[in-house]
């Protein structure tokens, strides 16, 4: 995992709304990491996944279900087209 980048995202989340941020590694190979920014009100909590990959889709579905209506940010600079997210049309 890239500690400097994780720290930058923590600072960005804290600048949006005061709170504390915890991290959990999803995949060491891909450096994908889940950040949960907990605020004074659970309804304003924010979740962010750094460097998610197609290999993480099952875990992302679990995270999405856990987050519910709260924001879930997927951040991967390499994502440029829908197929990068694993979304493809089925013939």
The first five atom37 places (N, CA, C, CB, O) and aatype in JSON, in Angstrom:
{
  "aatype": [20, 20, 20, 20, 20, 20, 20, 20, 20, 20, 20, 20, 20, 20, 20, 20, 20, 20, 20, 20, 20, 20, 20, 20, 20, 20, 20, 20, 20, 20, 20, 20, 20, 20, 20, 20, 20, 20, 20, 20, 20, 20, 20, 20, 20, 20, 20, 20, 20, 20, 20, 20, 20, 20, 20, 20, 20, 20, 20, 20, 20, 20, 20, 20, 20, 20, 20, 20, 20, 20, 20, 20, 20, 20, 20, 20, 20, 20, 20, 20, 20, 20, 20, 20, 20, 20, 20, 20, 20, 20, 20],
  "atom_mask": [
    [1, 1, 1, 1, 1],
    [1, 1, 1, 1, 1],
    [1, 1, 1, 1, 1],
    [1, 1, 1, 1, 1],
    [1, 1, 1, 1, 1],
    [1, 1, 1, 1, 1],
    [1, 1, 1, 1, 1],
    [1, 1, 1, 1, 1],
    [1, 1, 1, 1, 1],
    [1, 1, 1, 1, 1],
    [1, 1, 1, 1, 1],
    [1, 1, 1, 1, 1],
    [1, 1, 1, 1, 1],
    [1, 1, 1, 1, 1],
    [1, 1, 1, 1, 1],
    [1, 1, 1, 1, 1],
    [1, 1, 1, 1, 1],
    [1, 1, 1, 1, 1],
    [1, 1, 1, 1, 1],
    [1, 1, 1, 1, 1],
    [1, 1, 1, 1, 1],
    [1, 1, 1, 1, 1],
    [1, 1, 1, 1, 1],
    [1, 1, 1, 1, 1],
    [1, 1, 1, 1, 1],
    [1, 1, 1, 1, 1],
    [1, 1, 1, 1, 1],
    [1, 1, 1, 1, 1],
    [1, 1, 1, 1, 1],
    [1, 1, 1, 1, 1],
    [1, 1, 1, 1, 1],
    [1, 1, 1, 1, 1],
    [1, 1, 1, 1, 1],
    [1, 1, 1, 1, 1],
    [1, 1, 1, 1, 1],
    [1, 1, 1, 1, 1],
    [1, 1, 1, 1, 1],
    [1, 1, 1, 1, 1],
    [1, 1, 1, 1, 1],
    [1, 1, 1, 1, 1],
    [1, 1, 1, 1, 1],
    [1, 1, 1, 1, 1],
    [1, 1, 1, 1, 1],
    [1, 1, 1, 1, 1],
    [1, 1, 1, 1, 1],
    [1, 1, 1, 1, 1],
    [1, 1, 1, 1, 1],
    [1, 1, 1, 1, 1],
    [1, 1, 1, 1, 1],
    [1, 1, 1, 1, 1],
    [1, 1, 1, 1, 1],
    [1, 1, 1, 1, 1],
    [1, 1, 1, 1, 1],
    [1, 1, 1, 1, 1],
    [1, 1, 1, 1, 1],
    [1, 1, 1, 1, 1],
    [1, 1, 1, 1, 1],
    [1, 1, 1, 1, 1],
    [1, 1, 1, 1, 1],
    [1, 1, 1, 1, 1],
    [1, 1, 1, 1, 1],
    [1, 1, 1, 1, 1],
    [1, 1, 1, 1, 1],
    [1, 1, 1, 1, 1],
    [1, 1, 1, 1, 1],
    [1, 1, 1, 1, 1],
    [1, 1, 1, 1, 1],
    [1, 1, 1, 1, 1],
    [1, 1, 1, 1, 1],
    [1, 1, 1, 1, 1],
    [1, 1, 1, 1, 1],
    [1, 1, 1, 1, 1],
    [1, 1, 1, 1, 1],
    [1, 1, 1, 1, 1],
    [1, 1, 1, 1, 1],
    [1, 1, 1, 1, 1],
    [1, 1, 1, 1, 1],
    [1, 1, 1, 1, 1],
    [1, 1, 1, 1, 1],
    [1, 1, 1, 1, 1],
    [1, 1, 1, 1, 1],
    [1, 1, 1, 1, 1],
    [1, 1, 1, 1, 1],
    [1, 1, 1, 1, 1],
    [1, 1, 1, 1, 1],
    [1, 1, 1, 1, 1],
    [1, 1, 1, 1, 1],
    [1, 1, 1, 1, 1],
    [1, 1, 1, 1, 1],
    [1, 1, 1, 1, 1],
    [1, 1, 1, 1, 1]
  ],
  "atom_positions": [
    [[0.83, -1.17, 0.0], [0.0, 0.0, 0.0], [0.88, 1.24, 0.0], [-0.95, 0.0, 1.2], [2.01, 1.21, 0.48]],
    [[0.36, 2.3, -0.52], [1.1, 3.54, -0.6], [0.73, 4.44, 0.58], [0.84, 4.25, -1.93], [-0.24, 5.2, 0.47]],
    [[1.47, 4.4, 1.68], [1.13, 5.22, 2.84], [0.99, 6.71, 2.52], [2.16, 5.04, 3.9], [0.06, 7.34, 3.02]],
    [[1.87, 7.32, 1.71], [1.69, 8.75, 1.42], [0.34, 9.03, 0.75], [2.82, 9.25, 0.53], [-0.32, 10.01, 1.08]],
    [[-0.07, 8.18, -0.18], [-1.33, 8.4, -0.87], [-2.5, 8.2, 0.07], [-1.46, 7.48, -2.08], [-3.47, 8.96, 0.04]],
    [[-2.43, 7.19, 0.9], [-3.48, 6.94, 1.88], [-3.62, 8.15, 2.81], [-3.19, 5.66, 2.69], [-4.73, 8.56, 3.14]],
    [[-2.5, 8.71, 3.21], [-2.53, 9.88, 4.09], [-3.17, 11.07, 3.39], [-1.11, 10.24, 4.54], [-3.92, 11.82, 4.01]],
    [[-2.9, 11.25, 2.11], [-3.49, 12.34, 1.35], [-5.02, 12.19, 1.31], [-2.92, 12.39, -0.1], [-5.75, 13.16, 1.53]],
    [[-5.5, 10.97, 1.05], [-6.95, 10.74, 1.0], [-7.56, 10.98, 2.37], [-7.26, 9.3, 0.51], [-8.65, 11.55, 2.47]],
    [[-6.89, 10.55, 3.44], [-7.38, 10.82, 4.79], [-7.53, 12.32, 5.02], [-6.43, 10.21, 5.84], [-8.53, 12.78, 5.58]],
    [[-6.54, 13.08, 4.59], [-6.59, 14.54, 4.77], [-7.74, 15.15, 3.96], [-5.26, 15.18, 4.35], [-8.41, 16.07, 4.44]],
    [[-7.96, 14.65, 2.75], [-9.06, 15.15, 1.92], [-10.4, 14.86, 2.61], [-9.02, 14.5, 0.51], [-11.26, 15.74, 2.7]],
    [[-10.57, 13.63, 3.09], [-11.82, 13.28, 3.76], [-12.04, 14.14, 5.0], [-11.82, 11.79, 4.16], [-13.16, 14.6, 5.25]],
    [[-10.98, 14.37, 5.77], [-11.09, 15.2, 6.97], [-11.4, 16.65, 6.64], [-9.81, 15.13, 7.78], [-12.04, 17.35, 7.42]],
    [[-10.94, 17.1, 5.46], [-11.24, 18.49, 5.08], [-12.7, 18.64, 4.65], [-10.3, 18.94, 3.93], [-13.25, 19.73, 4.71]],
    [[-13.32, 17.54, 4.22], [-14.73, 17.59, 3.84], [-15.64, 17.71, 5.05], [-15.11, 16.36, 3.02], [-16.58, 18.5, 5.07]],
    [[-15.35, 16.9, 6.06], [-16.16, 16.88, 7.28], [-15.3, 16.31, 8.4], [-17.48, 16.04, 7.08], [-14.64, 15.28, 8.21]],
    [[-15.28, 16.95, 9.57], [-14.45, 16.45, 10.67], [-14.83, 15.02, 11.07], [-14.58, 17.37, 11.89], [-16.0, 14.65, 11.07]],
    [[-13.82, 14.25, 11.39], [-14.03, 12.87, 11.82], [-12.72, 12.13, 11.87], [-15.01, 12.17, 10.88], [-11.65, 12.73, 11.73]],
    [[-12.8, 10.83, 12.06], [-11.59, 10.0, 12.09], [-11.7, 8.94, 11.0], [-11.38, 9.34, 13.48], [-12.78, 8.44, 10.69]],
    [[-10.55, 8.6, 10.42], [-10.53, 7.68, 9.29], [-9.75, 6.42, 9.66], [-9.91, 8.35, 8.06], [-8.63, 6.5, 10.14]],
    [[-10.36, 5.27, 9.41], [-9.69, 3.99, 9.61], [-9.45, 3.36, 8.24], [-10.53, 3.04, 10.53], [-10.15, 3.67, 7.28]],
    [[-8.47, 2.48, 8.17], [-8.14, 1.83, 6.9], [-8.15, 0.32, 7.07], [-6.76, 2.3, 6.38], [-7.9, -0.22, 8.14]],
    [[-8.46, -0.34, 5.96], [-8.44, -1.8, 5.91], [-7.96, -2.2, 4.53], [-9.86, -2.42, 6.22], [-8.53, -1.77, 3.53]],
    [[-6.93, -3.01, 4.46], [-6.42, -3.47, 3.17], [-7.37, -4.5, 2.59], [-4.99, -4.05, 3.32], [-7.74, -5.47, 3.26]],
    [[-7.76, -4.28, 1.34], [-8.63, -5.22, 0.63], [-7.78, -6.25, -0.1], [-9.57, -4.48, -0.36], [-8.03, -7.45, -0.01]],
    [[-6.76, -5.78, -0.82], [-5.87, -6.65, -1.58], [-4.46, -6.09, -1.52], [-6.36, -6.81, -3.05], [-4.2, -5.0, -2.03]],
    [[-3.57, -6.84, -0.9], [-2.17, -6.39, -0.83], [-1.54, -6.36, -2.22], [-1.36, -7.3, 0.1], [-0.72, -5.48, -2.5]],
    [[-1.89, -7.31, -3.07], [-1.32, -7.36, -4.43], [-1.62, -6.1, -5.22], [-1.86, -8.57, -5.19], [-0.74, -5.55, -5.88]],
    [[-2.88, -5.65, -5.15], [-3.31, -4.49, -5.92], [-3.21, -3.19, -5.13], [-4.73, -4.68, -6.39], [-3.47, -2.11, -5.67]],
    [[-2.83, -3.28, -3.88], [-2.77, -2.12, -2.97], [-4.14, -1.5, -2.77], [-1.82, -1.07, -3.52], [-4.22, -0.33, -2.39]],
    [[-5.23, -2.24, -3.0], [-6.55, -1.66, -2.78], [-6.84, -1.61, -1.29], [-7.65, -2.47, -3.53], [-6.6, -2.56, -0.54]],
    [[-7.36, -0.46, -0.9], [-7.57, -0.17, 0.51], [-8.93, 0.49, 0.71], [-6.44, 0.72, 1.05], [-9.34, 1.34, -0.07]],
    [[-9.61, 0.09, 1.77], [-10.87, 0.7, 2.16], [-10.58, 1.7, 3.27], [-11.9, -0.38, 2.62], [-9.93, 1.38, 4.26]],
    [[-11.08, 2.92, 3.09], [-11.0, 3.94, 4.13], [-12.42, 4.25, 4.57], [-10.27, 5.23, 3.62], [-13.29, 4.51, 3.74]],
    [[-12.65, 4.22, 5.87], [-13.95, 4.58, 6.43], [-13.74, 5.84, 7.26], [-14.56, 3.41, 7.3], [-13.0, 5.85, 8.24]],
    [[-14.41, 6.92, 6.84], [-14.31, 8.19, 7.55], [-15.57, 8.34, 8.39], [-14.15, 9.41, 6.56], [-16.66, 8.6, 7.87]],
    [[-15.41, 8.16, 9.72], [-16.54, 8.23, 10.64], [-16.65, 9.63, 11.22], [-16.39, 7.19, 11.77], [-15.68, 10.21, 11.71]],
    [[-17.87, 10.15, 11.15], [-18.13, 11.5, 11.62], [-19.02, 11.45, 12.87], [-18.79, 12.34, 10.51], [-19.3, 10.38, 13.4]],
    [[-19.45, 12.61, 13.32], [-20.3, 12.66, 14.51], [-21.68, 12.05, 14.27], [-20.45, 14.1, 14.98], [-22.38, 11.69, 15.22]],
    [[-22.07, 11.94, 13.0], [-23.36, 11.36, 12.65], [-23.14, 10.26, 11.61], [-24.34, 12.45, 12.12], [-22.57, 10.53, 10.55]],
    [[-23.59, 9.04, 11.89], [-23.39, 7.95, 10.92], [-23.92, 8.26, 9.52], [-24.05, 6.7, 11.43], [-23.41, 7.73, 8.53]],
    [[-24.93, 9.12, 9.43], [-25.49, 9.43, 8.11], [-24.53, 10.24, 7.24], [-26.79, 10.19, 8.27], [-24.72, 10.33, 6.03]],
    [[-23.51, 10.84, 7.85], [-22.54, 11.63, 7.08], [-21.19, 10.93, 6.94], [-22.35, 12.99, 7.72], [-20.23, 11.53, 6.46]],
    [[-21.11, 9.67, 7.36], [-19.87, 8.9, 7.18], [-19.59, 8.73, 5.69], [-19.97, 7.51, 7.87], [-20.51, 8.76, 4.87]],
    [[-18.32, 8.57, 5.35], [-17.91, 8.41, 3.95], [-16.99, 7.19, 3.86], [-17.19, 9.69, 3.41], [-16.13, 6.99, 4.71]],
    [[-17.18, 6.38, 2.82], [-16.29, 5.26, 2.54], [-15.58, 5.54, 1.22], [-17.07, 3.9, 2.49], [-16.17, 6.08, 0.29]],
    [[-14.33, 5.16, 1.16], [-13.53, 5.37, -0.06], [-12.68, 4.14, -0.28], [-12.64, 6.65, 0.05], [-12.04, 3.64, 0.64]],
    [[-12.66, 3.64, -1.52], [-11.79, 2.53, -1.87], [-10.73, 3.07, -2.82], [-12.6, 1.33, -2.51], [-11.04, 3.61, -3.88]],
    [[-9.47, 2.9, -2.43], [-8.35, 3.35, -3.24], [-7.83, 2.17, -4.05], [-7.23, 3.97, -2.36], [-7.67, 1.07, -3.53]],
    [[-7.57, 2.41, -5.31], [-7.03, 1.42, -6.24], [-7.86, 0.14, -6.35], [-5.64, 1.06, -5.84], [-7.29, -0.95, -6.35]],
    [[-9.2, 0.24, -6.43], [-9.98, -0.98, -6.62], [-9.68, -1.58, -8.0], [-11.5, -0.7, -6.46], [-9.34, -0.86, -8.94]],
    [[-9.82, -2.87, -8.1], [-9.63, -3.53, -9.39], [-10.81, -4.45, -9.66], [-8.29, -4.33, -9.42], [-11.64, -4.69, -8.78]],
    [[-10.88, -4.94, -10.86], [-11.96, -5.87, -11.23], [-11.92, -7.1, -10.33], [-11.83, -6.28, -12.72], [-12.97, -7.7, -10.05]],
    [[-10.75, -7.49, -9.87], [-10.62, -8.64, -8.98], [-11.31, -8.41, -7.64], [-9.15, -8.98, -8.76], [-11.58, -9.36, -6.9]],
    [[-11.59, -7.15, -7.31], [-12.2, -6.81, -6.03], [-13.72, -6.66, -6.1], [-11.6, -5.54, -5.52], [-14.33, -6.23, -5.13]],
    [[-14.35, -7.0, -7.23], [-15.78, -6.74, -7.4], [-16.65, -7.37, -6.31], [-16.23, -7.25, -8.74], [-17.57, -6.72, -5.82]],
    [[-16.37, -8.59, -5.92], [-17.18, -9.23, -4.87], [-17.05, -8.46, -3.56], [-16.75, -10.7, -4.66], [-18.05, -8.22, -2.88]],
    [[-15.84, -8.08, -3.21], [-15.61, -7.32, -1.98], [-16.27, -5.94, -2.09], [-14.09, -7.17, -1.7], [-16.83, -5.45, -1.11]],
    [[-16.22, -5.32, -3.27], [-16.85, -4.01, -3.47], [-18.36, -4.1, -3.28], [-16.52, -3.46, -4.86], [-18.98, -3.18, -2.76]],
    [[-18.95, -5.2, -3.72], [-20.4, -5.39, -3.52], [-20.73, -5.49, -2.03], [-20.88, -6.66, -4.26], [-21.73, -4.95, -1.58]],
    [[-19.87, -6.18, -1.27], [-20.06, -6.29, 0.18], [-19.94, -4.9, 0.83], [-19.02, -7.27, 0.79], [-20.74, -4.54, 1.69]],
    [[-18.94, -4.14, 0.39], [-18.73, -2.8, 0.94], [-19.92, -1.91, 0.6], [-17.42, -2.18, 0.4], [-20.39, -1.15, 1.44]],
    [[-20.39, -1.99, -0.64], [-21.53, -1.18, -1.06], [-22.76, -1.48, -0.21], [-21.85, -1.43, -2.55], [-23.48, -0.57, 0.19]],
    [[-22.99, -2.75, 0.07], [-24.12, -3.14, 0.91], [-23.95, -2.6, 2.33], [-24.27, -4.68, 0.94], [-24.91, -2.13, 2.94]],
    [[-22.72, -2.65, 2.85], [-22.42, -2.17, 4.19], [-22.62, -0.64, 4.27], [-20.98, -2.54, 4.59], [-23.15, -0.14, 5.27]],
    [[-22.2, 0.08, 3.25], [-22.27, 1.54, 3.24], [-23.7, 2.02, 3.09], [-21.4, 2.1, 2.11], [-24.07, 3.05, 3.66]],
    [[-24.5, 1.3, 2.34], [-25.9, 1.68, 2.15], [-26.04, 2.99, 1.39], [-26.6, 1.8, 3.49], [-25.47, 3.14, 0.31]],
    [[-26.8, 3.93, 1.95], [-27.08, 5.21, 1.26], [-25.95, 6.23, 1.42], [-28.36, 5.8, 1.79], [-25.99, 7.29, 0.79]],
    [[-24.96, 5.92, 2.24], [-23.85, 6.86, 2.44], [-22.92, 6.84, 1.23], [-23.06, 6.52, 3.72], [-22.91, 5.87, 0.47]],
    [[-22.14, 7.91, 1.04], [-21.25, 7.97, -0.12], [-20.17, 6.87, -0.12], [-20.58, 9.32, -0.18], [-19.58, 6.56, 0.92]],
    [[-19.93, 6.3, -1.29], [-18.85, 5.35, -1.5], [-18.06, 5.86, -2.7], [-19.38, 3.88, -1.74], [-18.57, 5.9, -3.81]],
    [[-16.82, 6.24, -2.45], [-15.96, 6.79, -3.5], [-15.0, 5.71, -3.95], [-15.18, 8.04, -2.99], [-14.32, 5.09, -3.13]],
    [[-14.94, 5.46, -5.27], [-13.96, 4.55, -5.84], [-12.91, 5.4, -6.53], [-14.62, 3.52, -6.85], [-13.23, 6.17, -7.44]],
    [[-11.66, 5.27, -6.09], [-10.61, 6.09, -6.66], [-9.51, 5.22, -7.24], [-10.04, 7.04, -5.6], [-8.81, 4.51, -6.51]],
    [[-9.36, 5.3, -8.55], [-8.24, 4.64, -9.23], [-7.96, 5.46, -10.48], [-8.56, 3.13, -9.57], [-8.75, 5.45, -11.42]],
    [[-6.85, 6.15, -10.48], [-6.5, 7.03, -11.6], [-6.47, 6.3, -12.94], [-5.16, 7.67, -11.34], [-6.64, 6.91, -13.99]],
    [[-6.26, 5.0, -12.91], [-6.17, 4.23, -14.15], [-7.53, 3.96, -14.77], [-5.47, 2.91, -13.89], [-7.6, 3.57, -15.94]],
    [[-8.63, 4.16, -14.03], [-9.95, 3.93, -14.59], [-10.29, 5.04, -15.57], [-11.02, 3.84, -13.46], [-10.36, 6.21, -15.19]],
    [[-10.49, 4.68, -16.82], [-10.78, 5.68, -17.85], [-12.01, 5.33, -18.69], [-9.58, 5.83, -18.75], [-12.56, 6.21, -19.36]],
    [[-12.45, 4.08, -18.67], [-13.6, 3.65, -19.49], [-14.42, 2.63, -18.68], [-13.12, 3.02, -20.86], [-13.9, 2.03, -17.74]],
    [[-15.68, 2.45, -19.03], [-16.55, 1.56, -18.24], [-15.99, 0.14, -18.05], [-17.89, 1.46, -18.89], [-16.18, -0.45, -16.99]],
    [[-15.3, -0.39, -19.04], [-14.78, -1.75, -18.9], [-13.7, -1.83, -17.82], [-14.21, -2.24, -20.23], [-13.45, -2.92, -17.29]],
    [[-13.07, -0.71, -17.48], [-12.09, -0.71, -16.41], [-12.73, -1.01, -15.06], [-11.37, 0.63, -16.37], [-12.09, -1.51, -14.15]],
    [[-14.02, -0.68, -14.95], [-14.77, -0.95, -13.72], [-15.36, -2.35, -13.7], [-15.87, 0.08, -13.54], [-15.96, -2.76, -12.71]],
    [[-15.2, -3.09, -14.79], [-15.76, -4.41, -14.88], [-17.17, -4.42, -15.47], [-15.78, -5.04, -13.52], [-17.82, -5.46, -15.5]],
    [[-17.63, -3.25, -15.95], [-18.95, -3.17, -16.56], [-18.8, -3.41, -18.05], [-19.62, -1.8, -16.27], [-18.12, -2.66, -18.76]],
    [[-19.44, -4.45, -18.52], [-19.38, -4.75, -19.95], [-20.76, -5.21, -20.39], [-18.29, -5.84, -20.26], [-21.5, -5.83, -19.62]],
    [[-21.1, -4.89, -21.61], [-22.4, -5.36, -22.1], [-22.33, -6.85, -22.36], [-22.82, -4.6, -23.38], [-21.32, -7.38, -22.82]],
    [[-23.42, -7.5, -22.06], [-23.5, -8.95, -22.28], [-24.32, -9.2, -23.51], [-24.1, -9.68, -21.05], [-25.45, -8.71, -23.63]],
    [[-23.77, -9.96, -24.43], [-24.47, -10.24, -25.68], [-25.4, -11.42, -25.52], [-23.48, -10.51, -26.81], [-26.08, -11.8, -26.47]]
  ]
}
